[in-house]
Amino acid sequence: MTIDPHIKTAADLTIATLMSQVKGIRAVVISTEDGFEVAARVENTAQVTRLAAIASSLTALGAVAGEESQLGACENVIIGAKNGCLIMLQARTPHIDLILSVITNNDVIVGQALYFSKQAVQALRDL
């Protein structure tokens, strides 16, 4: 899959901004809805390719769960774990559907990470 250079540049800028806004973010991956990496910055040992594929699957499950439970379209999926959390948000643009995945440590304030992640998604939608 070929990604438009404009989208790649915007994704890189979005990642840099998000990581500067929230302390405790260890990795950010922006991938396509079908699981291909667009841009990433990793400050731990997370495997970007695997995370992109996992995010694709989990957001698809979130979409089905939201529709089946009559909650509407899934906007995000948050997984809390022993050492941090994984936040996945969908960023549908007129050109391409993207997924923003954020891995945090356990010191992060989840609400703050989600707030700034939503702002990052809005920046991607405005491409």
PDB file of C-alpha atoms in Angstrom:
ATOM      1  CA  MET A   1       0.000   0.000   0.000  1.00  0.00           C
ATOM      2  CA  THR A   2       1.293   3.447  -0.927  1.00  0.00           C
ATOM      3  CA  ILE A   3       0.651   6.265   1.540  1.00  0.00           C
ATOM      4  CA  ASP A   4       0.433   9.844   0.291  1.00  0.00           C
ATOM      5  CA  PRO A   5       3.558  11.717   1.480  1.00  0.00           C
ATOM      6  CA  HIS A   6       1.338  14.531   2.800  1.00  0.00           C
ATOM      7  CA  ILE A   7      -0.474  12.055   5.067  1.00  0.00           C
ATOM      8  CA  LYS A   8       2.816  10.503   6.216  1.00  0.00           C
ATOM      9  CA  THR A   9       4.245  13.940   7.088  1.00  0.00           C
ATOM     10  CA  ALA A  10       1.067  14.936   8.954  1.00  0.00           C
ATOM     11  CA  ALA A  11       1.097  11.623  10.838  1.00  0.00           C
ATOM     12  CA  ASP A  12       4.724  12.141  11.904  1.00  0.00           C
ATOM     13  CA  LEU A  13       3.898  15.666  13.133  1.00  0.00           C
ATOM     14  CA  THR A  14       0.808  14.406  14.975  1.00  0.00           C
ATOM     15  CA  ILE A  15       2.886  11.780  16.776  1.00  0.00           C
ATOM     16  CA  ALA A  16       5.565  14.282  17.797  1.00  0.00           C
ATOM     17  CA  THR A  17       2.941  16.698  19.120  1.00  0.00           C
ATOM     18  CA  LEU A  18       1.090  14.030  21.081  1.00  0.00           C
ATOM     19  CA  MET A  19       4.236  12.646  22.684  1.00  0.00           C
ATOM     20  CA  SER A  20       5.312  16.139  23.739  1.00  0.00           C
ATOM     21  CA  GLN A  21       1.915  16.860  25.329  1.00  0.00           C
ATOM     22  CA  VAL A  22       1.572  13.790  27.555  1.00  0.00           C
ATOM     23  CA  LYS A  23       4.311  12.429  29.781  1.00  0.00           C
ATOM     24  CA  GLY A  24       4.138   8.685  30.096  1.00  0.00           C
ATOM     25  CA  ILE A  25       3.399   7.852  26.474  1.00  0.00           C
ATOM     26  CA  ARG A  26       5.820   5.130  25.440  1.00  0.00           C
ATOM     27  CA  ALA A  27       4.731   4.568  21.862  1.00  0.00           C
ATOM     28  CA  VAL A  28       2.384   5.959  19.233  1.00  0.00           C
ATOM     29  CA  VAL A  29       1.523   4.170  16.014  1.00  0.00           C
ATOM     30  CA  ILE A  30      -0.674   5.497  13.230  1.00  0.00           C
ATOM     31  CA  SER A  31      -1.819   2.726  10.927  1.00  0.00           C
ATOM     32  CA  THR A  32      -4.360   2.151   8.231  1.00  0.00           C
ATOM     33  CA  GLU A  33      -7.645   0.522   9.104  1.00  0.00           C
ATOM     34  CA  ASP A  34      -6.415  -2.682   7.487  1.00  0.00           C
ATOM     35  CA  GLY A  35      -3.303  -2.802   9.678  1.00  0.00           C
ATOM     36  CA  PHE A  36      -0.451  -1.183   7.732  1.00  0.00           C
ATOM     37  CA  GLU A  37       1.900   1.234   9.500  1.00  0.00           C
ATOM     38  CA  VAL A  38       1.823   4.865   8.359  1.00  0.00           C
ATOM     39  CA  ALA A  39       4.038   6.405  11.056  1.00  0.00           C
ATOM     40  CA  ALA A  40       5.361   5.421  14.468  1.00  0.00           C
ATOM     41  CA  ARG A  41       7.527   6.511  17.352  1.00  0.00           C
ATOM     42  CA  VAL A  42       8.440   3.918  19.920  1.00  0.00           C
ATOM     43  CA  GLU A  43      10.316   4.486  23.168  1.00  0.00           C
ATOM     44  CA  ASN A  44      10.107   0.882  24.333  1.00  0.00           C
ATOM     45  CA  THR A  45      10.294  -2.551  22.779  1.00  0.00           C
ATOM     46  CA  ALA A  46       6.807  -2.523  21.226  1.00  0.00           C
ATOM     47  CA  GLN A  47       6.684  -4.141  17.822  1.00  0.00           C
ATOM     48  CA  VAL A  48       5.081  -1.623  15.495  1.00  0.00           C
ATOM     49  CA  THR A  49       3.928  -4.061  12.819  1.00  0.00           C
ATOM     50  CA  ARG A  50       2.201  -6.302  15.337  1.00  0.00           C
ATOM     51  CA  LEU A  51       0.590  -3.346  17.104  1.00  0.00           C
ATOM     52  CA  ALA A  52      -0.795  -2.039  13.795  1.00  0.00           C
ATOM     53  CA  ALA A  53      -2.381  -5.422  13.081  1.00  0.00           C
ATOM     54  CA  ILE A  54      -3.744  -5.763  16.617  1.00  0.00           C
ATOM     55  CA  ALA A  55      -5.227  -2.254  16.499  1.00  0.00           C
ATOM     56  CA  SER A  56      -6.964  -3.098  13.238  1.00  0.00           C
ATOM     57  CA  SER A  57      -8.575  -6.184  14.751  1.00  0.00           C
ATOM     58  CA  LEU A  58      -9.545  -4.603  18.066  1.00  0.00           C
ATOM     59  CA  THR A  59     -11.104  -1.496  16.545  1.00  0.00           C
ATOM     60  CA  ALA A  60     -13.087  -3.715  14.176  1.00  0.00           C
ATOM     61  CA  LEU A  61     -14.366  -5.652  17.205  1.00  0.00           C
ATOM     62  CA  GLY A  62     -15.167  -2.367  18.944  1.00  0.00           C
ATOM     63  CA  ALA A  63     -17.158  -1.248  15.916  1.00  0.00           C
ATOM     64  CA  VAL A  64     -19.217  -4.442  15.914  1.00  0.00           C
ATOM     65  CA  ALA A  65     -19.748  -4.261  19.687  1.00  0.00           C
ATOM     66  CA  GLY A  66     -20.883  -0.643  19.468  1.00  0.00           C
ATOM     67  CA  GLU A  67     -23.359  -1.359  16.706  1.00  0.00           C
ATOM     68  CA  GLU A  68     -24.691  -4.600  18.230  1.00  0.00           C
ATOM     69  CA  SER A  69     -25.260  -2.944  21.602  1.00  0.00           C
ATOM     70  CA  GLN A  70     -26.897   0.026  19.869  1.00  0.00           C
ATOM     71  CA  LEU A  71     -24.285   2.474  21.164  1.00  0.00           C
ATOM     72  CA  GLY A  72     -23.374   3.694  17.680  1.00  0.00           C
ATOM     73  CA  ALA A  73     -20.036   3.913  15.960  1.00  0.00           C
ATOM     74  CA  CYS A  74     -16.997   2.970  18.032  1.00  0.00           C
ATOM     75  CA  GLU A  75     -14.728   5.951  18.671  1.00  0.00           C
ATOM     76  CA  ASN A  76     -12.069   4.324  20.829  1.00  0.00           C
ATOM     77  CA  VAL A  77     -10.952   1.175  22.579  1.00  0.00           C
ATOM     78  CA  ILE A  78      -8.980   1.352  25.826  1.00  0.00           C
ATOM     79  CA  ILE A  79      -7.188  -1.617  27.347  1.00  0.00           C
ATOM     80  CA  GLY A  80      -5.912  -1.248  30.891  1.00  0.00           C
ATOM     81  CA  ALA A  81      -3.046  -3.535  31.846  1.00  0.00           C
ATOM     82  CA  LYS A  82      -0.671  -4.042  34.752  1.00  0.00           C
ATOM     83  CA  ASN A  83       2.049  -1.778  33.332  1.00  0.00           C
ATOM     84  CA  GLY A  84      -0.007   0.811  31.466  1.00  0.00           C
ATOM     85  CA  CYS A  85      -2.720   1.100  28.884  1.00  0.00           C
ATOM     86  CA  LEU A  86      -3.333   0.898  25.180  1.00  0.00           C
ATOM     87  CA  ILE A  87      -5.634   3.510  23.674  1.00  0.00           C
ATOM     88  CA  MET A  88      -6.858   3.041  20.101  1.00  0.00           C
ATOM     89  CA  LEU A  89      -8.900   5.657  18.275  1.00  0.00           C
ATOM     90  CA  GLN A  90     -10.293   5.686  14.769  1.00  0.00           C
ATOM     91  CA  ALA A  91      -9.502   8.644  12.532  1.00  0.00           C
ATOM     92  CA  ARG A  92     -11.663   8.513   9.450  1.00  0.00           C
ATOM     93  CA  THR A  93     -10.576  11.036   6.841  1.00  0.00           C
ATOM     94  CA  PRO A  94     -11.943  11.725   3.359  1.00  0.00           C
ATOM     95  CA  HIS A  95      -8.768  10.150   1.919  1.00  0.00           C
ATOM     96  CA  ILE A  96      -7.981   7.220   4.208  1.00  0.00           C
ATOM     97  CA  ASP A  97      -9.223   5.584   7.408  1.00  0.00           C
ATOM     98  CA  LEU A  98      -6.546   5.554  10.099  1.00  0.00           C
ATOM     99  CA  ILE A  99      -6.111   4.175  13.603  1.00  0.00           C
ATOM    100  CA  LEU A 100      -4.133   6.012  16.275  1.00  0.00           C
ATOM    101  CA  SER A 101      -2.664   3.625  18.872  1.00  0.00           C
ATOM    102  CA  VAL A 102      -1.089   4.980  22.053  1.00  0.00           C
ATOM    103  CA  ILE A 103       0.823   2.902  24.595  1.00  0.00           C
ATOM    104  CA  THR A 104       1.331   4.478  28.009  1.00  0.00           C
ATOM    105  CA  ASN A 105       3.101   3.562  31.202  1.00  0.00           C
ATOM    106  CA  ASN A 106       1.109   3.079  34.395  1.00  0.00           C
ATOM    107  CA  ASP A 107       1.895   6.596  35.672  1.00  0.00           C
ATOM    108  CA  VAL A 108      -0.093   8.342  32.944  1.00  0.00           C
ATOM    109  CA  ILE A 109      -3.457   9.924  33.656  1.00  0.00           C
ATOM    110  CA  VAL A 110      -5.667   7.985  31.248  1.00  0.00           C
ATOM    111  CA  GLY A 111      -8.159  10.815  30.846  1.00  0.00           C
ATOM    112  CA  GLN A 112      -5.381  13.215  29.872  1.00  0.00           C
ATOM    113  CA  ALA A 113      -3.927  10.730  27.390  1.00  0.00           C
ATOM    114  CA  LEU A 114      -7.376  10.163  25.887  1.00  0.00           C
ATOM    115  CA  TYR A 115      -8.087  13.908  25.656  1.00  0.00           C
ATOM    116  CA  PHE A 116      -4.876  14.685  23.778  1.00  0.00           C
ATOM    117  CA  SER A 117      -5.260  11.543  21.656  1.00  0.00           C
ATOM    118  CA  LYS A 118      -8.686  12.785  20.577  1.00  0.00           C
ATOM    119  CA  GLN A 119      -7.116  16.116  19.621  1.00  0.00           C
ATOM    120  CA  ALA A 120      -4.527  14.204  17.567  1.00  0.00           C
ATOM    121  CA  VAL A 121      -7.313  12.305  15.804  1.00  0.00           C
ATOM    122  CA  GLN A 122      -9.033  15.590  14.996  1.00  0.00           C
ATOM    123  CA  ALA A 123      -5.792  16.892  13.480  1.00  0.00           C
ATOM    124  CA  LEU A 124      -5.623  13.780  11.291  1.00  0.00           C
ATOM    125  CA  ARG A 125      -9.259  14.212  10.232  1.00  0.00           C
ATOM    126  CA  ASP A 126      -8.532  17.786   9.181  1.00  0.00           C
ATOM    127  CA  LEU A 127      -5.938  16.677   6.592  1.00  0.00           C
TER     128      LEU A 127
END
